[in-house]
Short mmCIF file of C-alpha atoms in Angstrom, two decimals:
data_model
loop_
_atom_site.label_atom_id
_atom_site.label_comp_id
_atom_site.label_asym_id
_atom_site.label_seq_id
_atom_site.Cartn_x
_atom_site.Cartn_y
_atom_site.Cartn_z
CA UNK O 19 0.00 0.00 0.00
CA UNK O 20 1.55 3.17 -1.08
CA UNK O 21 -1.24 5.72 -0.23
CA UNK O 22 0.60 7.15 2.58
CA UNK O 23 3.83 8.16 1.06
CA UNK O 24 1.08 9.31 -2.02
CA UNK O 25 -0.58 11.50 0.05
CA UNK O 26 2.37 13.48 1.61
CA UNK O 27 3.84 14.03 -1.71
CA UNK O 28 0.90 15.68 -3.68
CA UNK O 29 1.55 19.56 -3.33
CA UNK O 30 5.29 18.32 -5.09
CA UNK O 31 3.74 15.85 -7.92
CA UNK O 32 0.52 17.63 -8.49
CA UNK O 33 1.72 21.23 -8.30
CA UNK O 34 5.61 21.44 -8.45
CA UNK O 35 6.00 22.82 -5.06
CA UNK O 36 9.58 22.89 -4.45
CA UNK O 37 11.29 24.99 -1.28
CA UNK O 38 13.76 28.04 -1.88
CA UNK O 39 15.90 29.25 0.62
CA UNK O 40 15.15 32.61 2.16
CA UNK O 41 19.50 32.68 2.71
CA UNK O 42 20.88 32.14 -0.53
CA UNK O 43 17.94 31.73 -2.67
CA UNK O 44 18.55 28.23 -4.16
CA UNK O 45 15.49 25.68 -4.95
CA UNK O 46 15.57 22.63 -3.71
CA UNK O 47 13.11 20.56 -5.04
CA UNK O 48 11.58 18.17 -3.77
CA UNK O 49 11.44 20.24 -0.26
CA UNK O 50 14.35 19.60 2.20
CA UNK O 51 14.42 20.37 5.46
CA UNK O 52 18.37 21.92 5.31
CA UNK O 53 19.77 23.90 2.62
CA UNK O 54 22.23 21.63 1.35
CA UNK O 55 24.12 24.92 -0.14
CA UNK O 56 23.94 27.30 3.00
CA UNK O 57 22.74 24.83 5.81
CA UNK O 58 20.09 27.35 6.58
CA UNK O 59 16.59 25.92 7.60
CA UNK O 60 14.06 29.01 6.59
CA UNK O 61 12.63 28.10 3.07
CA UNK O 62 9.44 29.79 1.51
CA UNK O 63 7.24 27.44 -1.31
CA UNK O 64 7.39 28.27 -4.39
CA UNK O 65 5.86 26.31 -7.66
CA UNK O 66 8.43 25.51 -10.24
CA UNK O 67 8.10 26.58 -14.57
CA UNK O 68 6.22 24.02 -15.92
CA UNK O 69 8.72 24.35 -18.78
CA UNK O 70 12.34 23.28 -18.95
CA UNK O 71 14.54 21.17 -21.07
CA UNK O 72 16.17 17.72 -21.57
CA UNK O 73 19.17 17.34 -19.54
CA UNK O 74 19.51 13.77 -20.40
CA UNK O 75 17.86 10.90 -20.94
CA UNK O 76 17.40 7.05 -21.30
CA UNK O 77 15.10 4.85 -23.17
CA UNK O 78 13.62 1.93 -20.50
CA UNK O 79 12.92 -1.02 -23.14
CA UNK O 80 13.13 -3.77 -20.03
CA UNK O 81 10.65 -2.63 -16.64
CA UNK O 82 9.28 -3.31 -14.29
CA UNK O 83 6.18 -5.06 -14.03
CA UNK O 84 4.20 -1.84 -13.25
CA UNK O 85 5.47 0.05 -16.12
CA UNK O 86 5.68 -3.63 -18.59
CA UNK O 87 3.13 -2.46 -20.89
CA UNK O 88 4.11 0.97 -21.54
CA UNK O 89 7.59 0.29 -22.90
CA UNK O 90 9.72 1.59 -24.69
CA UNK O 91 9.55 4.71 -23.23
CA UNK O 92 12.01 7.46 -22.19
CA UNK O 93 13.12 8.76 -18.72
CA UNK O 94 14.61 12.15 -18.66
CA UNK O 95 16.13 14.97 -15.96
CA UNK O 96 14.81 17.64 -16.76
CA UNK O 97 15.74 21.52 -15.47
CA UNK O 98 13.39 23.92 -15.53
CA UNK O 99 13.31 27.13 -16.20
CA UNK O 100 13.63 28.52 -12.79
CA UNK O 101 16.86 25.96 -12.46
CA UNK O 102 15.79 22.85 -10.65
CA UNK O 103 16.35 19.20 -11.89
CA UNK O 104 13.67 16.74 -11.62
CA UNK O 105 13.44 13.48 -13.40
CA UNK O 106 10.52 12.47 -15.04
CA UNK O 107 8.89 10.21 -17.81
CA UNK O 108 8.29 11.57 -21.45
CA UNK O 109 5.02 11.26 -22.79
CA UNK O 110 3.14 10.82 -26.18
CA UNK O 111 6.65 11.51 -28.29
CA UNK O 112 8.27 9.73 -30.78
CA UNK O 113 11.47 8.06 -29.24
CA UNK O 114 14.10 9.03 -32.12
CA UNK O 115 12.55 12.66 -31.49
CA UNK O 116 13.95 13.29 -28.23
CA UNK O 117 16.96 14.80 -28.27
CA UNK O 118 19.56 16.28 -24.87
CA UNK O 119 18.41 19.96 -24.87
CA UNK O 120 15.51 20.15 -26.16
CA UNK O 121 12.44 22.07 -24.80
CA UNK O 122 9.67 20.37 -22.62
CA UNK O 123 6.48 21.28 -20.56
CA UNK O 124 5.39 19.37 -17.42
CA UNK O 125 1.98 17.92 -17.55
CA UNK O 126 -0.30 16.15 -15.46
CA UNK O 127 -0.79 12.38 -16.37
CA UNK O 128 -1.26 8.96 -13.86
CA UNK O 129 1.68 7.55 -13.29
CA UNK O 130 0.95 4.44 -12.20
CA UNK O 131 -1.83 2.11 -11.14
CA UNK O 132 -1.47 0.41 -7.69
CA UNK O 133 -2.83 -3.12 -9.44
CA UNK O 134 -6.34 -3.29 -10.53
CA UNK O 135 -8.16 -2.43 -7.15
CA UNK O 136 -5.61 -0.11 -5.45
CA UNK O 137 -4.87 4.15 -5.94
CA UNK O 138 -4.41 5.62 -9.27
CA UNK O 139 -1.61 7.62 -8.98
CA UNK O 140 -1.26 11.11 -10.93
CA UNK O 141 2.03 13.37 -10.97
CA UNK O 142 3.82 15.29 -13.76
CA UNK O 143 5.26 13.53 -16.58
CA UNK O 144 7.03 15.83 -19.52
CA UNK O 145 5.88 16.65 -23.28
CA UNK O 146 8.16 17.79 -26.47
CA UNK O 147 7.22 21.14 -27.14
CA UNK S 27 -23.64 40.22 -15.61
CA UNK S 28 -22.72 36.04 -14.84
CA UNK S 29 -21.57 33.67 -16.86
CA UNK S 30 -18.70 32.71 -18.16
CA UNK S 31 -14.90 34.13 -17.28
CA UNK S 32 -12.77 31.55 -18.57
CA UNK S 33 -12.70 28.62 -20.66
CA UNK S 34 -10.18 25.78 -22.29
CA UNK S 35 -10.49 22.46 -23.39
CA UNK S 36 -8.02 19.41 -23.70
CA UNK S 37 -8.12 17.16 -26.18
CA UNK S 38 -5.41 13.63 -26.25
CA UNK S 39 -2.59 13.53 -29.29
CA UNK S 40 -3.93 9.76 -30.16
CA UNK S 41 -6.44 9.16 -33.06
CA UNK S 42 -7.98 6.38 -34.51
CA UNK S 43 -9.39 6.63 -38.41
CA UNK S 44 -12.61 4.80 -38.94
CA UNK S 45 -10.62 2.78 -41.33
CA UNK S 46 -8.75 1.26 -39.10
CA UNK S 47 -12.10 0.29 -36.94
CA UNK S 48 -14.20 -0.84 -40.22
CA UNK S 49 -10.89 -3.22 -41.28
CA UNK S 50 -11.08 -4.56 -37.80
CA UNK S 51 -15.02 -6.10 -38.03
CA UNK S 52 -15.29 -6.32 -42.22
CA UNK S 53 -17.17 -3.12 -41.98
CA UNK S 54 -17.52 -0.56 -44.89
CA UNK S 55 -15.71 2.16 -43.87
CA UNK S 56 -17.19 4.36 -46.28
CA UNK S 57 -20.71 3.59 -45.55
CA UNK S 58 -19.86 4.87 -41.51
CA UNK S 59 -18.50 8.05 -43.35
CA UNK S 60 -21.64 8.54 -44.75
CA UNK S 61 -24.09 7.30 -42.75
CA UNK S 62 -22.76 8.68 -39.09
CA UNK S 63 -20.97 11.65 -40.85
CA UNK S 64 -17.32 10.48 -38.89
CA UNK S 65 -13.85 10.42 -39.90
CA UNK S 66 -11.53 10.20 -36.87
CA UNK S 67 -11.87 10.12 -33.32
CA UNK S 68 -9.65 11.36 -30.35
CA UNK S 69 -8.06 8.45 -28.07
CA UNK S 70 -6.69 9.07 -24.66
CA UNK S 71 -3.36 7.82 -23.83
CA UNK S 72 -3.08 4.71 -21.33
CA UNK S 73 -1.69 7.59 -19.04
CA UNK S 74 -4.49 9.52 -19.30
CA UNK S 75 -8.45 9.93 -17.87
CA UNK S 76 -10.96 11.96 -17.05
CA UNK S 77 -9.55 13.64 -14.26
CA UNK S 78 -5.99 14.32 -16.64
CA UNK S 79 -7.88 15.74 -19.08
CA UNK S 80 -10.10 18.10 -16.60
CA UNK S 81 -6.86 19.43 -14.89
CA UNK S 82 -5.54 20.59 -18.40
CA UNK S 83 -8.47 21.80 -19.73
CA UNK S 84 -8.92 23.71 -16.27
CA UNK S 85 -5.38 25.06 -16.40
CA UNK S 86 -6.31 26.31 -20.19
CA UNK S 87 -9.59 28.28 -18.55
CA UNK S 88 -7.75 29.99 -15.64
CA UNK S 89 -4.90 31.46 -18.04
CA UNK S 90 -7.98 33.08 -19.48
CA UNK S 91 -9.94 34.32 -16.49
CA UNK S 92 -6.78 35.66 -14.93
CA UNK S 93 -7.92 34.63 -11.50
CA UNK S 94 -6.05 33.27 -8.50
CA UNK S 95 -7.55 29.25 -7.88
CA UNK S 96 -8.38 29.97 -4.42
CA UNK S 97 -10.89 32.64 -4.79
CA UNK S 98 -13.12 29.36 -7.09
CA UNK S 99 -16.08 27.89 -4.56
CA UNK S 100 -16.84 25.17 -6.05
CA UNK S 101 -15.66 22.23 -8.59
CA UNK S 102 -17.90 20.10 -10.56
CA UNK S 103 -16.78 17.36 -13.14
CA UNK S 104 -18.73 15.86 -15.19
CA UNK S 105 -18.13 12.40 -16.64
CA UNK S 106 -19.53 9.05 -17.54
CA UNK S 107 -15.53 7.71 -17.19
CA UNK S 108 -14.75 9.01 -13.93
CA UNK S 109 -11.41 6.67 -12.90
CA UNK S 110 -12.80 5.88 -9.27
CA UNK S 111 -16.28 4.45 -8.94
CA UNK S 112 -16.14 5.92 -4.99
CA UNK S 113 -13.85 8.81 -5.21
CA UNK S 114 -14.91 12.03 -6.36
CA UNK S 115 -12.41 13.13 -9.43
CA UNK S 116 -12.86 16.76 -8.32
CA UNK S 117 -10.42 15.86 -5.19
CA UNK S 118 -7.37 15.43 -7.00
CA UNK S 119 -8.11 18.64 -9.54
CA UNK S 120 -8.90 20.76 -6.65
CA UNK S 121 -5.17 19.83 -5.42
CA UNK S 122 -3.79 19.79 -8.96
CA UNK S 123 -4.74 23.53 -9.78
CA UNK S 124 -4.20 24.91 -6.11
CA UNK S 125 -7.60 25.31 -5.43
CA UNK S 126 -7.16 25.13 -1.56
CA UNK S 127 -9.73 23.17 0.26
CA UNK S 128 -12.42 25.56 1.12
CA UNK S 129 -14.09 24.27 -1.87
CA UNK S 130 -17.65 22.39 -2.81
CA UNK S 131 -16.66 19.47 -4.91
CA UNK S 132 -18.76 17.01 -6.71
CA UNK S 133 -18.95 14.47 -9.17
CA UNK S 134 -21.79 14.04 -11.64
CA UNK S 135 -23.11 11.96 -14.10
CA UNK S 136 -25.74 12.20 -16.76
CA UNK S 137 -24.57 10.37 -19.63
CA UNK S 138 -23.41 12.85 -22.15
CA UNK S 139 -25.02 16.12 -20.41
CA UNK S 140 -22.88 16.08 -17.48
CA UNK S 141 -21.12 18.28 -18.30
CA UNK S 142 -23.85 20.69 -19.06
CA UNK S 143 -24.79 19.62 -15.40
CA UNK S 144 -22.08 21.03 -14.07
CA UNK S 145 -22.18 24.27 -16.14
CA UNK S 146 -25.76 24.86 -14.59
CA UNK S 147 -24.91 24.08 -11.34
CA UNK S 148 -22.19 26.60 -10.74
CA UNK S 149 -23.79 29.33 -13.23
CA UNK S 150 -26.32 29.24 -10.47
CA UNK S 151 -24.13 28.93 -7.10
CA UNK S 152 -22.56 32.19 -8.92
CA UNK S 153 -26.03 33.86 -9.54
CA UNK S 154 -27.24 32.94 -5.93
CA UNK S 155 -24.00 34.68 -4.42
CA UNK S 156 -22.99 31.41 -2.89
CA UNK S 157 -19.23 32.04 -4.33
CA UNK S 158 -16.95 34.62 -6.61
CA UNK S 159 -16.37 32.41 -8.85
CA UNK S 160 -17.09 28.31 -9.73
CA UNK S 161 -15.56 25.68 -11.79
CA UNK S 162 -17.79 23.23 -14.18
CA UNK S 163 -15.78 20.69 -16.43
CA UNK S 164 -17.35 17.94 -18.54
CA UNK S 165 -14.94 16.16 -19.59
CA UNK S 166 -14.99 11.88 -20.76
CA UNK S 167 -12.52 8.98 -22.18
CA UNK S 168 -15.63 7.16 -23.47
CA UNK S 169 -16.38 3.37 -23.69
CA UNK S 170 -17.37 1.70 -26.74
CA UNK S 171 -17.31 -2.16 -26.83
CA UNK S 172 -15.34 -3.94 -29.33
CA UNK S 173 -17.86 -4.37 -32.39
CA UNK S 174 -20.39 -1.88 -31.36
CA UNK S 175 -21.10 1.25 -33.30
CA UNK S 176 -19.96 3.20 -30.60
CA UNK S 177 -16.63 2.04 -31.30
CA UNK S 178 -16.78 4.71 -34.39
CA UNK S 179 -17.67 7.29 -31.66
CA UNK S 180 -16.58 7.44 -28.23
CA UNK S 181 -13.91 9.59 -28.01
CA UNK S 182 -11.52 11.65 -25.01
CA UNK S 183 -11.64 14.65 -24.31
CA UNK S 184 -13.16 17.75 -22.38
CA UNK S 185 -13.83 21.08 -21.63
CA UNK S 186 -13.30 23.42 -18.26
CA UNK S 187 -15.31 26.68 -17.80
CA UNK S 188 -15.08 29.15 -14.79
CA UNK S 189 -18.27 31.56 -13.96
CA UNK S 190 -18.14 34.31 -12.42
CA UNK S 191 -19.39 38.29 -12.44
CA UNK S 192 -16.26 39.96 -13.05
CA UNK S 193 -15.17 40.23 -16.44
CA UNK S 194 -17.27 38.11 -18.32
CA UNK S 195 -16.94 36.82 -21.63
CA UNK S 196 -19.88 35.08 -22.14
CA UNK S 197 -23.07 36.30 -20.61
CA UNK S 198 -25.58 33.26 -19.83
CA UNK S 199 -28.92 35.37 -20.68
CA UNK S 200 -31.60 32.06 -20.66
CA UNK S 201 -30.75 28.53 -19.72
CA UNK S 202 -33.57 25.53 -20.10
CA UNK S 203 -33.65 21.91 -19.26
CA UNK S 204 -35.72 19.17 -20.19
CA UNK S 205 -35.85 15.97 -18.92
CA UNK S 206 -38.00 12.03 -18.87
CA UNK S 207 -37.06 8.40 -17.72
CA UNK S 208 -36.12 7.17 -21.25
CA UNK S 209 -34.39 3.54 -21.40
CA UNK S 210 -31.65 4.85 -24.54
CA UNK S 211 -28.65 3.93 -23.27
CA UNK S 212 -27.28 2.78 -19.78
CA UNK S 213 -24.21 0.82 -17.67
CA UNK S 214 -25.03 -0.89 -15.09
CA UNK S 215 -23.06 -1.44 -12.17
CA UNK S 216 -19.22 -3.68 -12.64
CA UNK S 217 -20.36 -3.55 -16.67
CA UNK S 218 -17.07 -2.01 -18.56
CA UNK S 219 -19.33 -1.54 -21.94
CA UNK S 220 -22.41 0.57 -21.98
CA UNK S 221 -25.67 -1.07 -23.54
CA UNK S 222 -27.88 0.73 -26.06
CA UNK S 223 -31.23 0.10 -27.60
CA UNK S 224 -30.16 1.29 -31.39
CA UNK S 225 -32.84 2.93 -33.13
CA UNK S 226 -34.59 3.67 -30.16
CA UNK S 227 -31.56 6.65 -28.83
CA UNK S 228 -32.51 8.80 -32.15
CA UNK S 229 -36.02 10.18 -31.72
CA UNK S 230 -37.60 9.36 -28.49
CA UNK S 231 -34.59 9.97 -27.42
CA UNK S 232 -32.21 12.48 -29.09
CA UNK S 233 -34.23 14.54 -30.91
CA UNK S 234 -37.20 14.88 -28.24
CA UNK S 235 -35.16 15.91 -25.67
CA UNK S 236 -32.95 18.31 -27.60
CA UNK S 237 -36.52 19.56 -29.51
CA UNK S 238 -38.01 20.47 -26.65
CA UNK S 239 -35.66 21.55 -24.58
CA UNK S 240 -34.32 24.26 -27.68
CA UNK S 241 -38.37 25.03 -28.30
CA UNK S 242 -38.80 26.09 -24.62
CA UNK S 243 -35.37 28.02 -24.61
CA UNK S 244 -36.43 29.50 -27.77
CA UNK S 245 -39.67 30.64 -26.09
CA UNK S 246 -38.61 31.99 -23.02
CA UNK S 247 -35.86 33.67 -24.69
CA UNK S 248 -38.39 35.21 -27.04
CA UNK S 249 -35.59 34.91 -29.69
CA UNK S 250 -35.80 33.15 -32.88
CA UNK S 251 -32.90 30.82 -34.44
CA UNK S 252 -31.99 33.81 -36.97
CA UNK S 253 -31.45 35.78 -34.28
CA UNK S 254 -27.98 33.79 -33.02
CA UNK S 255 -24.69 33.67 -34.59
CA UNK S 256 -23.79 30.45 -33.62
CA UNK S 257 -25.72 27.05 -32.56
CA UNK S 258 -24.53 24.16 -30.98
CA UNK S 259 -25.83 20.74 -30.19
CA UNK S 260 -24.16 17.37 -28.42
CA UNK S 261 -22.93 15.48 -31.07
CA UNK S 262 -23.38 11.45 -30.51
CA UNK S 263 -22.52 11.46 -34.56
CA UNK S 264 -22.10 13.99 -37.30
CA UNK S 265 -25.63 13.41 -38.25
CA UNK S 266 -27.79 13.91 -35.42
CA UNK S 267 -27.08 17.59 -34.77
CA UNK S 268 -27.16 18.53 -38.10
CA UNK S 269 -30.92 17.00 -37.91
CA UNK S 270 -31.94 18.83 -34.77
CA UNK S 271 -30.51 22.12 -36.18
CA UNK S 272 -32.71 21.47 -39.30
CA UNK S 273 -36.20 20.54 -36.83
CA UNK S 274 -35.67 24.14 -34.68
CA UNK S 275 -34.92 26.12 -37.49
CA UNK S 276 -31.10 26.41 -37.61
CA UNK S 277 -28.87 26.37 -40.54
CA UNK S 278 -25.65 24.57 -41.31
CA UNK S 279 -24.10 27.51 -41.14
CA UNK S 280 -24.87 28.17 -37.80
CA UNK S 281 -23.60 24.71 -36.60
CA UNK S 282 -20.65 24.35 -38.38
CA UNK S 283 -18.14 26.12 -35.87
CA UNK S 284 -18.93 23.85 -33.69
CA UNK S 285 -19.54 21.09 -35.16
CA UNK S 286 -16.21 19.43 -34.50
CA UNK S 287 -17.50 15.53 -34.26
CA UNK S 288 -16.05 13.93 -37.71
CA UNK S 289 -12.69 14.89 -36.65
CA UNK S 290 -13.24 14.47 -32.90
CA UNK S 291 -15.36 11.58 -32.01
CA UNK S 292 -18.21 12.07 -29.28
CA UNK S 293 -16.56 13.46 -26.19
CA UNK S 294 -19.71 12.21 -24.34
CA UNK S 295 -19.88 14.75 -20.97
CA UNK S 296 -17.20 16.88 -23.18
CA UNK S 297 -18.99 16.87 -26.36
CA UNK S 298 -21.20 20.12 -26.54
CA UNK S 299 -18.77 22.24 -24.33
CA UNK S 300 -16.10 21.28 -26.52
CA UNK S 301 -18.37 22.90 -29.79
CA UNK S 302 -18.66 25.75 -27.41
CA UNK S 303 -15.18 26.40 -26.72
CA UNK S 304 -14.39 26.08 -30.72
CA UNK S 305 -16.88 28.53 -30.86
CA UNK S 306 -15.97 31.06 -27.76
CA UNK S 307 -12.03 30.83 -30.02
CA UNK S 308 -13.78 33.08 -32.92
CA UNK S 309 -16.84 34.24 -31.79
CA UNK S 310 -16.98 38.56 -31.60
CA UNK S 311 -18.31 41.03 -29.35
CA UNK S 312 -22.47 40.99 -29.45
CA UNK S 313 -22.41 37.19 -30.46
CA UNK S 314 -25.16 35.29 -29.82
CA UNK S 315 -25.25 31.41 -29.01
CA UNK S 316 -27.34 28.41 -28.37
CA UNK S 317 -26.59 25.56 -27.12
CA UNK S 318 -28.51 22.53 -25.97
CA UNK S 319 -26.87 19.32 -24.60
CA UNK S 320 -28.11 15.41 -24.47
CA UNK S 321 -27.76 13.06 -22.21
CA UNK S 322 -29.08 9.81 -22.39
CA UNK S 323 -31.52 8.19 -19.68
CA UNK S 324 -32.62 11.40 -20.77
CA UNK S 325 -32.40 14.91 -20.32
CA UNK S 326 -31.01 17.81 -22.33
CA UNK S 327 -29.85 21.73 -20.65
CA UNK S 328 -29.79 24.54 -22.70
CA UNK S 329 -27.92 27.33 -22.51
CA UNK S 330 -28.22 31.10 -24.26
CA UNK S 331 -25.04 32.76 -24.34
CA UNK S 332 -24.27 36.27 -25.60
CA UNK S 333 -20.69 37.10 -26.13
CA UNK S 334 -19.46 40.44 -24.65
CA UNK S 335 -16.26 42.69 -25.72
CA UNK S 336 -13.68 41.29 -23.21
CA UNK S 337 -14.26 37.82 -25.25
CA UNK S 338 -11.29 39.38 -27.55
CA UNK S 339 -8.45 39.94 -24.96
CA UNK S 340 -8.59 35.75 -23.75
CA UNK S 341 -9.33 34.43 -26.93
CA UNK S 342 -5.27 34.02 -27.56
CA UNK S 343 -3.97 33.42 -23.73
CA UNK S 344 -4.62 29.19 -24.32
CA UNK S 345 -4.50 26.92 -27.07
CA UNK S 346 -7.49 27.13 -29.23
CA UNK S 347 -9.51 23.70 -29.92
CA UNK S 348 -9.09 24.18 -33.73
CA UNK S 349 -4.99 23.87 -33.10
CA UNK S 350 -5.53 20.90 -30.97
CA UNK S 351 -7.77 19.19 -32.91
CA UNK S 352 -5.69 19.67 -36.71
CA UNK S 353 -2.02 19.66 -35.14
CA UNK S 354 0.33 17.23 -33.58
CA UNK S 355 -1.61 13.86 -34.16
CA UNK S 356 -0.55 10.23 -33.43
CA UNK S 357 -2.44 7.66 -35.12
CA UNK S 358 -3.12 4.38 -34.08
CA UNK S 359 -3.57 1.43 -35.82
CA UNK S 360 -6.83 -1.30 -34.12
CA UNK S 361 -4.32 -3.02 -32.14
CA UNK S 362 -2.86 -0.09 -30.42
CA UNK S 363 -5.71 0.77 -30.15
CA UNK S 364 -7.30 -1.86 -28.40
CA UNK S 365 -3.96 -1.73 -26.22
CA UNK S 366 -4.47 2.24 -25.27
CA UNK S 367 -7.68 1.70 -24.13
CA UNK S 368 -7.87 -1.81 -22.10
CA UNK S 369 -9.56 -4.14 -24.17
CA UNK S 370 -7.24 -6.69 -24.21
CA UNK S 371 -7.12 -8.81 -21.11
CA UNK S 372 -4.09 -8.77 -19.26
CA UNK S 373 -2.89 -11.79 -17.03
CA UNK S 374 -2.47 -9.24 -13.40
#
């Protein structure tokens, strides 16, 4: 059962909701508790550009079960424009189109099913653009 | 002044030509062309629902009302696909946008007029003063079973729109709703497929409910059908609005902007509201609209819309439903198909 661990992390994987430090400004996403740049602990929320780029990427032909009937498909990091670095999977794109550097938006798709009686799951997932 | 302050629809990459359906059961594709006036339908991806769709087609209306999600009172979906049969699919939009959670949510379902459900429901929680400002979505990835003629039809897709009193862009001037217990078309519970008694869903079905509920509309608006600019009907097929146009009085002409079914499939819930938000993309100041849904068990809601100046200054701030529907397809073949939308069993 992952509803828990679902739950707490909504306001990052339904609304980008990432922390910045109120001492040297840096995003930290997801949230952390201590800056890892400046050690300080006084953040303020702020939701991330939906729109970024490829920083790299990989094509998952062999999954896991959960994901089994979705391959081939292609996991990327992605930085946005504001400068943080999330990973995510890219949807509804040809795979010889994807390319390091290019542009992407964030979107809001189900990730994954918990089996056939159990949570859907939503989140971001990213889109050429 | 209330009605509506923002609008945007969502509508999946994925399509499916009615080729590829006909090939599948020895059909004639050509005679479907004709006879149901259909071309291509929208198909969601296995990553996507009805709650996926609403939170993009929501995120498309608030870039054009301008407004801040927390000042919206209430969120209504409506849907024939919602994913959780006990779990309302506003919940998880309400989070998605940044609603906040001083919010009225609710689920509802009326075949294909749920959406137009919703639409009334928060015009008039807007008009009573209950809120600032409301959120109604119909939005649907619609079943057909393997075979059926719905297959040719059901489509994904839907539509978000927020009311409100400041800055409107659409003034609601008349709305109507007409309504029976009419057997058309039903699912009952744990059944994946809808049933449907043929024939019988065109007119004691269809075409009385829409009829009467555009007559009365027509009447209490003391307006006649040369009087609006635009007209727009649900669209189960490319033929049946085209026939209910004809029977109140309305021209081709009229329908056409919204008449966005060949290339679109029936959104069920999202079907009408999607015509309307093709419209709302090029409609002008002093535009006037009607609009009557269907929904099958079976009811239809009409609306009367009259399109003010600020219509201009949103029209551009989302992606228009002309751009979705033409650009950036994906098409499927029968077996992808049948893959995208779980109708191949799976060993769990």
């Amino acid at each position: 059962m992952i509803s828990p661990k679902y739950a707490r992390e909504i306001p990052q994987r339904y609304r980008l909701e990432a922390a910045k430090c109120k001492s040297c400004g840096k995003i930290n996403f997801p949230p952390r508790l201590v800056c890892p740049r400046c050690k300080s602990r006084e953040f303020e929320t702020v939701r991330l550009s939906n729109e970024g780029k490829i920083l790299t990427y990989t094509i998952i032909r062999v999954s896991s079960d959960t994901f089994s009937h979705q391959t081939p498909y292609a996991v990327a990091i992605i930085e946005t424009n504001d400068g943080a670095k999330l990973m995510a999977m890219i949807a509804d794109s040809d795979l010889n189109e994807i390319e390091i550097g290019k542009k992407v938006k964030l979107v809001f798709r189900k990730i994954q099913d918990e089996g056939v009686w159990g949570l859907h799951c939503y989140g971001y997932k990213a889109v050429l653009i | 002044m209330i009605g509506i302050v923002g609008y945007g629809s969502y509508l999946p990459r994925y399509r499916v030509k009615v080729e590829s359906i006909a090939k599948q059961w020895g059909s004639d594709p050509e005679a479907i062309k004709r006879g149901l006036k259909l071309f291509e339908k929208t198909v969601p991806g296995m990553d996507e629902d009805t709650i996926t769709i609403s939170v993009e087609a929501s995120k498309n209306a608030l870039k054009r009302a301008g407004i801040d999600p927390e000042k919206i009172g209430a969120v209504y979906i409506g849907s024939e696909s919602h994913p959780y049969a006990v779990k309302p699919s506003g919940t998880i939009l309400l989070e998605a946008l940044g609603i906040g959670n001083d919010v009225h949510v609710a689920s509802y379902e009326f075949a294909c007029k749920a959406g137009t459900e919703a639409m009334y429901t928060a015009y008039s929680l807007v008009k009573a003063d209950e809120m600032e400002y409301a959120l109604a979505i119909g939005a649907d990835t619609s079943q057909g079973a393997p075979g059926d003629a719905l297959e040719y039809s059901a489509s994904a897709g839907g539509t978000a729109f927020i009311m409100g009193k400041q800055n409107v862009i659409a003034e609601i001037l008349f709305t109507h709703s007409y309504t029976s217990d009419t057997p058309d078309f039903w699912r009952r519970e744990h059944e994946f497929y809808p049933r449907h008694a043929g024939r019988f869903t065109g007119e004691p079905a269809y075409f009385k409910h829409v009829v009467n509920a555009g007559k009365k509309l027509l009447e209490k608006s003391n307006m006649k059908p040369e009087d609006f600019k635009y007209a727009v009907f649900h669209m189960p097929n490319g033929k049946f609005p085209q026939i209910a146009a004809k029977k109140l009085g309305f021209t081709l002409e009229q329908i056409e902007t919204g008449w966005i079914v060949p290339w679109m499939g029936n959104t069920y819930s999202g079907s009408s509201p999607t015509g309307l938000s093709a419209i709302l993309d090029v409609a002008k100041p002093g535009d006037k609209i009607f609009m009557v849904s269907f929904g099958s068990g079976a009811g239809s809601d009409g609306f009367i819309f009259n399109v003010t100046d600020k219509i201009v200054d949103v029209q551009d701030k989302a992606p228009k439903l002309k751009e979705m529907l033409d650009n950036n397809k994906i098409y499927l073949d029968y077996g992808e198909y049948a893959k995208f939308r779980e109708k191949i069993i799976l060993n769990q």
